Short mmCIF file of C-alpha atoms and ligand atoms in Angstrom, two decimals:
data_model
loop_
_atom_site.label_atom_id
_atom_site.label_comp_id
_atom_site.label_asym_id
_atom_site.label_seq_id
_atom_site.Cartn_x
_atom_site.Cartn_y
_atom_site.Cartn_z
CA MET R 1 10.65 43.85 -16.23
CA LYS R 2 13.15 47.08 -16.25
CA VAL R 3 10.50 48.88 -14.24
CA LEU R 4 9.65 45.93 -11.96
CA HIS R 5 13.31 45.64 -11.03
CA ARG R 6 13.43 49.32 -10.05
CA ARG R 7 10.35 49.11 -7.78
CA PHE R 8 11.82 45.75 -6.15
CA TRP R 9 15.16 47.74 -5.31
CA PHE R 10 12.99 50.89 -4.01
CA PHE R 11 11.01 48.87 -1.62
CA LEU R 12 13.67 46.96 -0.69
CA ILE R 13 15.95 50.46 0.04
CA ALA R 14 13.07 51.83 1.74
CA GLY R 15 12.30 48.92 3.87
CA LEU R 16 15.89 48.90 5.21
CA LEU R 17 16.17 52.44 5.77
CA LEU R 18 12.56 52.06 8.10
CA ALA R 19 14.12 49.30 9.76
CA ALA R 20 17.24 51.90 10.61
CA VAL R 21 14.94 54.35 11.52
CA SER R 22 12.36 52.72 13.66
CA GLN R 23 15.48 51.00 15.55
CA ALA R 24 17.63 54.14 16.05
CA GLN R 25 13.93 55.54 17.78
CA ASP R 26 13.35 52.85 19.98
CA PRO R 27 14.40 54.70 23.27
CA SER R 28 14.62 51.65 25.29
CA GLN R 29 18.05 50.94 23.60
CA LYS R 30 19.18 53.77 24.78
CA ILE R 31 18.60 53.24 28.41
CA LEU R 32 21.19 51.00 29.92
CA VAL R 33 20.62 48.87 32.58
CA SER R 34 23.78 46.87 34.15
CA ASN R 35 24.89 45.30 37.51
CA ALA R 36 21.30 44.00 38.35
CA TRP R 37 21.02 41.85 41.64
CA ILE R 38 18.65 41.21 44.28
CA ARG R 39 19.91 40.87 47.81
CA ALA R 40 19.16 37.27 48.93
CA MET R 41 17.31 36.90 52.05
CA PRO R 42 16.53 34.15 54.66
CA PRO R 43 13.68 32.37 53.35
CA SER R 44 11.15 33.78 56.43
CA MET R 45 11.64 37.49 54.77
CA LYS R 46 8.87 38.50 52.65
CA THR R 47 10.52 41.75 51.67
CA THR R 48 14.18 42.41 49.57
CA ALA R 49 15.73 45.03 47.67
CA ALA R 50 16.95 45.15 44.32
CA TYR R 51 19.87 47.34 42.85
CA LEU R 52 21.11 48.04 39.29
CA THR R 53 22.30 51.22 37.25
CA ILE R 54 20.39 53.16 34.74
CA GLU R 55 22.55 55.09 32.38
CA ASN R 56 20.66 57.49 30.56
CA THR R 57 21.73 58.21 26.78
CA THR R 58 18.32 58.94 24.97
CA GLY R 59 19.27 62.75 24.82
CA ALA R 60 16.13 63.49 27.18
CA GLU R 61 15.55 63.74 30.73
CA LEU R 62 14.24 59.99 31.64
CA VAL R 63 11.75 59.14 34.50
CA LEU R 64 11.63 55.51 35.95
CA GLN R 65 8.10 55.27 37.04
CA SER R 66 7.41 52.02 38.61
CA ALA R 67 8.67 48.28 38.36
CA GLY R 68 7.33 45.18 38.47
CA THR R 69 8.56 41.38 38.65
CA THR R 70 6.94 37.77 38.36
CA VAL R 71 8.13 36.92 42.42
CA ALA R 72 6.62 40.07 44.20
CA ARG R 73 3.06 41.27 44.86
CA THR R 74 4.49 44.48 45.18
CA VAL R 75 7.62 46.90 43.89
CA GLU R 76 8.16 50.42 45.06
CA ILE R 77 11.01 52.87 43.95
CA HIS R 78 12.83 53.52 47.94
CA ARG R 79 15.24 55.82 48.96
CA MET R 80 17.62 56.06 52.27
CA GLU R 81 16.97 58.88 53.91
CA GLN R 82 18.78 59.85 57.06
CA VAL R 83 16.10 60.74 60.07
CA GLY R 84 18.14 62.00 63.08
CA GLU R 85 20.74 59.14 64.06
CA VAL R 86 19.14 56.51 61.82
CA MET R 87 18.84 55.84 58.14
CA LYS R 88 15.22 55.06 57.32
CA MET R 89 13.76 53.66 53.81
CA LYS R 90 10.76 56.36 52.15
CA ALA R 91 8.92 55.04 49.11
CA ILE R 92 8.95 57.65 46.38
CA GLY R 93 7.23 58.13 43.67
CA GLU R 94 9.60 58.33 40.49
CA LEU R 95 13.12 58.61 39.91
CA ARG R 96 14.14 61.05 37.52
CA ILE R 97 17.57 60.76 35.70
CA PRO R 98 18.84 63.73 33.44
CA ALA R 99 20.01 63.37 30.10
CA GLY R 100 23.15 62.11 29.76
CA GLU R 101 23.55 60.82 33.58
CA ARG R 102 23.47 57.69 35.36
CA ALA R 103 21.32 56.40 38.38
CA GLU R 104 22.81 53.94 40.75
CA LEU R 105 20.57 52.05 42.82
CA ALA R 106 22.95 50.62 45.37
CA PRO R 107 22.78 49.86 48.94
CA LYS R 108 22.56 52.69 51.48
CA GLY R 109 21.17 54.58 48.67
CA TYR R 110 18.18 54.13 45.89
CA HIS R 111 16.42 50.71 45.50
CA LEU R 112 13.56 48.74 44.30
CA MET R 113 11.67 47.34 47.20
CA LEU R 114 10.32 43.91 46.75
CA ILE R 115 7.14 43.45 48.52
CA ASP R 116 4.99 40.57 49.64
CA LEU R 117 7.17 38.14 48.08
CA LEU R 118 5.30 34.76 46.52
CA ARG R 119 8.26 32.75 47.14
CA PRO R 120 12.07 32.55 48.63
CA LEU R 121 14.61 33.75 46.19
CA GLN R 122 17.35 31.24 45.65
CA GLU R 123 21.15 32.43 45.53
CA GLY R 124 22.18 32.72 42.33
CA GLU R 125 19.11 32.36 40.43
CA THR R 126 18.21 34.97 37.54
CA ILE R 127 14.91 37.19 38.15
CA PRO R 128 13.41 39.12 35.80
CA LEU R 129 12.41 42.73 36.28
CA ALA R 130 10.37 45.06 34.48
CA LEU R 131 11.50 49.00 34.73
CA ASN R 132 8.43 51.26 33.09
CA PHE R 133 9.64 54.63 32.32
CA SER R 134 7.63 57.65 31.20
CA GLY R 135 6.55 57.85 27.53
CA GLY R 136 5.40 53.92 28.03
CA THR R 137 9.05 52.69 27.10
CA THR R 138 9.61 49.47 29.61
CA VAL R 139 13.12 47.77 29.65
CA HIS R 140 13.27 44.21 30.87
CA VAL R 141 16.00 43.32 32.80
CA ASP R 142 17.29 40.24 34.62
CA ALA R 143 18.64 40.33 38.26
CA VAL R 144 20.86 37.68 39.77
CA VAL R 145 20.25 36.74 43.44
CA SER R 146 23.23 37.51 45.69
CA LYS R 147 24.39 37.99 49.36
CA TRP R 148 26.87 40.76 48.21
CA GLY R 149 25.84 41.88 44.44
CA THR R 150 27.60 41.70 41.45
CA GLY R 151 30.81 43.26 42.67
CA ALA R 152 30.55 46.16 40.37
CA SER R 153 27.67 48.04 42.34
CA GLN R 154 29.04 47.26 45.81
CU1 CU W 1 13.12 50.19 50.83
#
């Protein structure tokens, strides 16, 4: 009886430790995404942009490789670039975020381009975005549709 008890406690404690360790190792918990919003557009527009802030507390470089959403056929990572007198958008393959740093995707800078919208987005509704990072980590975030942003990342 006594042996059985000891075993019980051993497995209980080992199980709790394992759970704690696996949670600490889940990199998605160390990728902090905030201020996610999508620009509200007239219903005739088939593209719009999503903005958000990604904070990398994983301790290693983080690479955003792609993104997805249920409301657009394609999502591209874009950057605004000065070409002569005008600002132009350019698709970039990936966005690197060094350890301990944050990337602000905001108007006039980096953004996620939602291309071929499957339906018009209503102001105030919440749209799920999936951010796919190198190493197979995906972070899900809800972005609110707004004309002017969340206020924090305007
Ligand atoms: Cu763009």
